[in-house]
Short mmCIF file of C-alpha atoms in Angstrom, two decimals:
data_model
loop_
_atom_site.label_atom_id
_atom_site.label_comp_id
_atom_site.label_asym_id
_atom_site.label_seq_id
_atom_site.Cartn_x
_atom_site.Cartn_y
_atom_site.Cartn_z
CA MET A 1 129.09 149.51 88.38
CA ALA A 2 128.71 145.67 87.65
CA LYS A 3 125.40 143.93 88.64
CA ASN A 4 125.55 140.30 89.52
CA LYS A 5 123.19 138.35 87.11
CA THR A 6 121.31 135.24 88.86
CA ALA A 7 119.08 132.57 87.62
CA PHE A 8 116.96 129.95 89.37
CA VAL A 9 117.16 126.46 87.79
CA CYS A 10 115.35 123.30 88.72
CA ASN A 11 117.63 120.39 89.78
CA GLU A 12 115.37 117.88 88.40
CA CYS A 13 114.38 119.15 84.93
CA GLY A 14 116.72 121.91 84.30
CA GLN A 15 113.91 124.69 83.69
CA ASP A 16 115.18 128.15 84.59
CA PHE A 17 112.91 130.90 86.20
CA PRO A 18 113.61 134.65 86.61
CA ARG A 19 112.94 134.35 90.41
CA TRP A 20 112.71 131.58 93.03
CA GLN A 21 109.45 129.61 93.77
CA GLY A 22 108.57 126.75 95.94
CA GLN A 23 107.49 124.25 93.18
CA CYS A 24 108.98 123.91 89.67
CA SER A 25 105.93 124.46 87.15
CA ALA A 26 107.66 122.12 84.49
CA CYS A 27 108.11 119.14 86.59
CA THR A 28 105.85 119.86 89.52
CA GLU A 29 108.75 119.01 91.95
CA TRP A 30 108.76 120.72 95.22
CA ASN A 31 111.99 122.51 96.73
CA THR A 32 114.22 121.72 93.78
CA ILE A 33 115.03 125.30 92.66
CA THR A 34 118.48 126.71 93.46
CA GLU A 35 119.94 130.05 92.71
CA VAL A 36 122.92 130.02 90.19
CA ARG A 37 125.01 133.11 89.70
CA LEU A 38 125.63 133.68 86.06
CA GLY A 39 128.28 136.36 86.50
CA SER A 40 128.40 140.17 86.32
CA ILE A 41 127.07 142.65 83.59
CA LYS A 42 127.81 146.37 83.29
CA SER A 43 125.34 148.97 83.71
CA ALA A 44 124.57 150.96 80.37
CA GLY A 45 126.04 154.35 81.72
CA SER A 46 129.31 152.95 82.78
CA SER A 47 130.98 153.45 79.63
CA VAL A 48 129.67 156.84 78.75
CA SER A 49 131.31 159.91 80.05
CA GLY A 50 130.80 163.68 79.73
CA TYR A 51 127.38 165.24 78.70
CA ALA A 52 125.16 165.00 75.89
CA GLY A 53 126.62 166.91 72.90
CA ALA A 54 130.31 166.66 74.20
CA VAL A 55 132.75 165.89 71.61
CA GLY A 56 134.99 163.04 72.39
CA GLY A 57 135.60 161.20 75.56
CA GLY A 58 132.95 158.51 75.06
CA SER A 59 133.43 154.88 74.58
CA LYS A 60 135.38 153.60 71.69
#
């Protein structure tokens, strides 16, 4: 299953953060951080099928 990847970016200086915060720690401006959707990423287990030791059927 795909998981949406997001980042939080300051509109004033462009600094990015892993989660939202009220004040940008780079430029010290308040309420300038917005959420940006970067797309989706696949989880590691989505391309693997079968069980450990199975022959064939895995990702190619």
